[in-house]
Amino acid sequence: MYAAAVKRRISLVMSMVLVVLAPGCKLRPSRQPGAPANVPPAPPPVGSPTAWLEPAARAASPDERADRLIAALSRDEKLTLLTGYFGVQKEWNNYRFPEARPQSAGLVRGVPRAHLTPQWQSDAGSGVATQGEAPPELERTLLPSGILTASTWDPELAEHGGAMIGSEARATGYNVMLAGGVNLLREPGNGRNFEYGGEDPLLAGTMVGALVRGIQSNHIVSTIKHFALNDQETGRTSVNVVIDEGAARISDLLAFQIALEKGDPGSVMCSYNLINGVYACQNPWLLNEVLKQDWGFKGYVMSDWGAQHDTVLNANGGLDQETGVAHLNKYQWLDKLAVALARGDVSPARFDDMAHRVVRTLIAKGAVDDPVQPSKIDFAAHAQVTQADAEAGIVLLKNEKLLPISASTKTIAVIGGHADVGVLTGGGSAQVYAPGGNAVRGVGPQSWPGPHVYARSSPLTALRAELPQAAISWSDGADPKRAAEAASKSDIAIVFVTQWTAEALDFSVTLPDAQDALVEAVARANPRTIVVLETGGPVLMPWLDRVSGVLEAWYPGSRGGPAIARVLSGAVNPSGHLPVSFPRSVDQLPRAAIPGAGLPKDERFDVHYDEGAAVGYRWYDKQGLEPLFAFGHGLSYSTFAHEALAASAAKESIDVSFKVRSTGVRAGKDVALVFVSPVNGGWEAPKRLGAFAKVELAPGAERELRVHVDPRLLATWDSALHGFRIAAGDYKVSLATSARSEGPSVTIALPGATLPAGAGSAH
Ligand code: BGC
């Protein structure tokens, strides 16, 4: 079953790779890796291969130690470090690596002579993933999806989640995590939105950076991915993204830049798509100039699985490590790089730089000196981490005084969404099988990226535990009439609706399987209806006016059931806020449909990001459109007041202080959004999120908060300067609860400033 799933996935990746081989390019016959043929011998290695590990050497910097090791390695050994395979353990496709971890995404072999560890790679967006259905011994804790974690607006929680993932990675023998998805949400229908951090560069970069920091606190490496502008899955290997550099620098690239600064990932994974005509993984502007030169990135760039196309262009364009080689006789890099070196198409210095970057990263992150050791996972402790994340990121979108469910409620009808057994998860390489395995079998595509996987955490069971006084009935929702009947006989109806989304696919923003009709039928029978959404991104809600409450639970992870139940019962006061705008209809979007659908596979096509940096709320503001739910929106069972806003110019930017006061009767958490806006315009849209803060308050309590606006959020990109420019003038600073609900504001004059391309935030 596993082998079949992986094979299907690999054939998908390889079909992407093979089509771009130059005509007439001969595939080499199969043989053992690491022994390139027909190329002149490389210069001999110098020095002891283990000197870099001796106690005296450990005091040296990672760069010095890496240099010492690189000098002692042969060309073939260096090639070994730069070549990643699918991490299969079984004899298969002409190769078998006994050291591979079961069901892993990738393996880069070690150099035993130099005591250099293999690189064991696993996807890890919301837990340590498996490349197919996991047997019980490979089940792991599943965090909520990235978009839910972004909805917490709480970087500390994201970091805890990352630390949990990292500890399970160590326990299961992985030292390179393919995590840190930070592509901006430009397309509400993108099948991977669930893996990412939403539509705003500051929020996404901050939250994903915190996750990466947590992962790497376990002395392992994490990536951020998919660099860059991989904002749709339709034609992901053939889409050419056309965007103005200035717009990219203050939108998608800024999200990566912030994540890089906050998380310091050891690796950046370049993406499948082309940008302004050049594949991301061989794009010297993206990898050499922006990432390595402007941002000073010292780690290594790995390709997305099969995203490399041309050895020489890849190597000289900035790619350091090829990954996802599936067949020894179909590899791209190992021999070809050796040939390119021999011919002088790739310089020895560049070759050593690639190896140096990989080794220095493994040293700098601790993966060499503190090697991973398989051990036991503390599932009980990790259940608390994932539940805390879910409870802080579930968003209460609408509440007409029905929630929290009162203790006097006698009867509740729970309907649909397989809520009797589990909660939905997102599909693709990020798929984690949580304890207990898939609670609902046989649903959705039966080959990768399917099937639909439900974490075994039942909201129905949890609701019954939370609300013991109520009689809670269950109906699967397959028959709207029966569901409506159950609703009409109950005090409250709770309808669970789901949309599975997954890698390699895009989706409509309309709920599938006639679930809108189900909600309509139930709401008609009983207006005291609450809808719980389990979706990977925004969806339309034609029934919104007819229901009393809506909760966006995203994919809430392996403790999603109790988290949902506790928000509904009031045991938890909701504090999630949307990291994305929900459209009223697709006509509001820059593109009503995702481009490229229906084209022959691998036919190149352009997508023009003419909206530039006006992504999400910035687009709605610029066009004067009212979204269904605005970026930042999220209700609480408490109320809060924002007061005493003050702003002062500080170091090319603005310091902001304000008070948040609880005006409710329950303890709760508020998120204060600080928007900045040039009074005389000149940006891609009227305003940008400049800073944010989440604060927990007891009833009646207040806190003074201080935040600093990242100066790049006051700037535009100036190509002539090759940096950011803040125009002199007046700027409005406002406090808000969402992009559509602004509170107090002040105006401040800034003298104007310029910032280098790599200016980090002083946040
Ligand atoms: C995905 C990456 C993933 C890799 C390895 C690719 O298909 O795009 O996100 O890390 O596979 O599983």
PDB file of N, CA, C and O and ligand atoms in Angstrom, residues 9 105 123 131 178 192 225-226 236 269 272 304-305 429 448 503, ligand 1:
ATOM      1  N   ARG A   9       3.275   8.775  -6.373  1.00  0.00           N
ATOM      2  CA  ARG A   9       3.767  10.117  -6.134  1.00  0.00           C
ATOM      3  C   ARG A   9       5.040  10.351  -6.914  1.00  0.00           C
ATOM      4  O   ARG A   9       5.254  11.364  -7.544  1.00  0.00           O
ATOM      5  N   ALA A 105      10.432  11.398   3.161  1.00  0.00           N
ATOM      6  CA  ALA A 105      10.442  12.118   1.885  1.00  0.00           C
ATOM      7  C   ALA A 105      11.799  12.032   1.221  1.00  0.00           C
ATOM      8  O   ALA A 105      11.893  11.974   0.000  1.00  0.00           O
ATOM      9  N   ASP A 123       8.831  15.776   5.536  1.00  0.00           N
ATOM     10  CA  ASP A 123       7.911  16.911   5.546  1.00  0.00           C
ATOM     11  C   ASP A 123       7.425  17.126   6.963  1.00  0.00           C
ATOM     12  O   ASP A 123       7.296  16.165   7.732  1.00  0.00           O
ATOM     13  N   GLN A 131       5.037   9.291   3.920  1.00  0.00           N
ATOM     14  CA  GLN A 131       4.750   9.339   2.488  1.00  0.00           C
ATOM     15  C   GLN A 131       3.714   8.304   2.085  1.00  0.00           C
ATOM     16  O   GLN A 131       3.817   7.678   1.057  1.00  0.00           O
ATOM     17  N   LEU A 178      11.240  19.489   6.269  1.00  0.00           N
ATOM     18  CA  LEU A 178      10.749  20.236   5.112  1.00  0.00           C
ATOM     19  C   LEU A 178       9.495  20.971   5.570  1.00  0.00           C
ATOM     20  O   LEU A 178       8.376  20.523   5.363  1.00  0.00           O
ATOM     21  N   ARG A 192      -2.857  24.375  -1.340  1.00  0.00           N
ATOM     22  CA  ARG A 192      -1.889  24.306  -0.232  1.00  0.00           C
ATOM     23  C   ARG A 192      -2.026  25.462   0.748  1.00  0.00           C
ATOM     24  O   ARG A 192      -1.168  25.624   1.622  1.00  0.00           O
ATOM     25  N   LYS A 225       9.833  27.303   2.656  1.00  0.00           N
ATOM     26  CA  LYS A 225       9.501  26.911   1.287  1.00  0.00           C
ATOM     27  C   LYS A 225       8.196  27.569   0.869  1.00  0.00           C
ATOM     28  O   LYS A 225       7.487  28.095   1.740  1.00  0.00           O
ATOM     29  N   HIS A 226       7.800  27.559  -0.351  1.00  0.00           N
ATOM     30  CA  HIS A 226       8.455  27.129  -1.580  1.00  0.00           C
ATOM     31  C   HIS A 226       8.833  28.418  -2.268  1.00  0.00           C
ATOM     32  O   HIS A 226       7.937  29.156  -2.702  1.00  0.00           O
ATOM     33  N   ARG A 236       1.638  23.683 -11.446  1.00  0.00           N
ATOM     34  CA  ARG A 236       2.683  24.263 -10.586  1.00  0.00           C
ATOM     35  C   ARG A 236       4.083  24.125 -11.164  1.00  0.00           C
ATOM     36  O   ARG A 236       4.972  24.882 -10.809  1.00  0.00           O
ATOM     37  N   MET A 269      13.884  25.958   0.367  1.00  0.00           N
ATOM     38  CA  MET A 269      13.499  25.070  -0.746  1.00  0.00           C
ATOM     39  C   MET A 269      12.957  25.919  -1.887  1.00  0.00           C
ATOM     40  O   MET A 269      11.980  26.653  -1.714  1.00  0.00           O
ATOM     41  N   TYR A 272       8.696  24.908  -7.761  1.00  0.00           N
ATOM     42  CA  TYR A 272       8.559  24.296  -9.090  1.00  0.00           C
ATOM     43  C   TYR A 272       8.395  25.324 -10.218  1.00  0.00           C
ATOM     44  O   TYR A 272       8.792  25.079 -11.350  1.00  0.00           O
ATOM     45  N   ASP A 304      12.748  21.796  -4.643  1.00  0.00           N
ATOM     46  CA  ASP A 304      11.559  20.990  -4.381  1.00  0.00           C
ATOM     47  C   ASP A 304      11.727  19.700  -5.179  1.00  0.00           C
ATOM     48  O   ASP A 304      12.523  19.637  -6.122  1.00  0.00           O
ATOM     49  N   TRP A 305      10.991  18.696  -4.812  1.00  0.00           N
ATOM     50  CA  TRP A 305      11.240  17.342  -5.338  1.00  0.00           C
ATOM     51  C   TRP A 305      11.032  17.281  -6.861  1.00  0.00           C
ATOM     52  O   TRP A 305       9.913  17.315  -7.342  1.00  0.00           O
ATOM     53  N   SER A 429       2.119  15.967   0.600  1.00  0.00           N
ATOM     54  CA  SER A 429       3.334  15.532   1.290  1.00  0.00           C
ATOM     55  C   SER A 429       3.341  15.930   2.758  1.00  0.00           C
ATOM     56  O   SER A 429       4.101  15.374   3.545  1.00  0.00           O
ATOM     57  N   TRP A 448      -2.324   9.300  -4.301  1.00  0.00           N
ATOM     58  CA  TRP A 448      -1.764  10.552  -3.811  1.00  0.00           C
ATOM     59  C   TRP A 448      -2.250  11.737  -4.637  1.00  0.00           C
ATOM     60  O   TRP A 448      -2.304  11.605  -5.838  1.00  0.00           O
ATOM     61  N   GLU A 503      -2.122  19.285  -1.677  1.00  0.00           N
ATOM     62  CA  GLU A 503      -1.030  19.609  -2.590  1.00  0.00           C
ATOM     63  C   GLU A 503      -1.337  19.092  -3.996  1.00  0.00           C
ATOM     64  O   GLU A 503      -1.997  18.070  -4.153  1.00  0.00           O
TER      65      GLU A 503
HETATM   66  C1  BGC B   1       6.372  19.292  -2.142  1.00  0.00           C
HETATM   67  C2  BGC B   1       7.276  19.755  -1.013  1.00  0.00           C
HETATM   68  C3  BGC B   1       7.738  18.572  -0.216  1.00  0.00           C
HETATM   69  C4  BGC B   1       8.410  17.580  -1.105  1.00  0.00           C
HETATM   70  C5  BGC B   1       8.907  16.358  -0.370  1.00  0.00           C
HETATM   71  C6  BGC B   1       6.977  18.168  -2.941  1.00  0.00           C
HETATM   72  O1  BGC B   1       6.033  17.593  -3.779  1.00  0.00           O
HETATM   73  O2  BGC B   1       6.057  20.372  -2.983  1.00  0.00           O
HETATM   74  O3  BGC B   1       6.589  20.662  -0.197  1.00  0.00           O
HETATM   75  O4  BGC B   1       8.580  19.005   0.813  1.00  0.00           O
HETATM   76  O5  BGC B   1       7.503  17.156  -2.102  1.00  0.00           O
HETATM   77  O6  BGC B   1       7.869  15.555   0.059  1.00  0.00           O
END
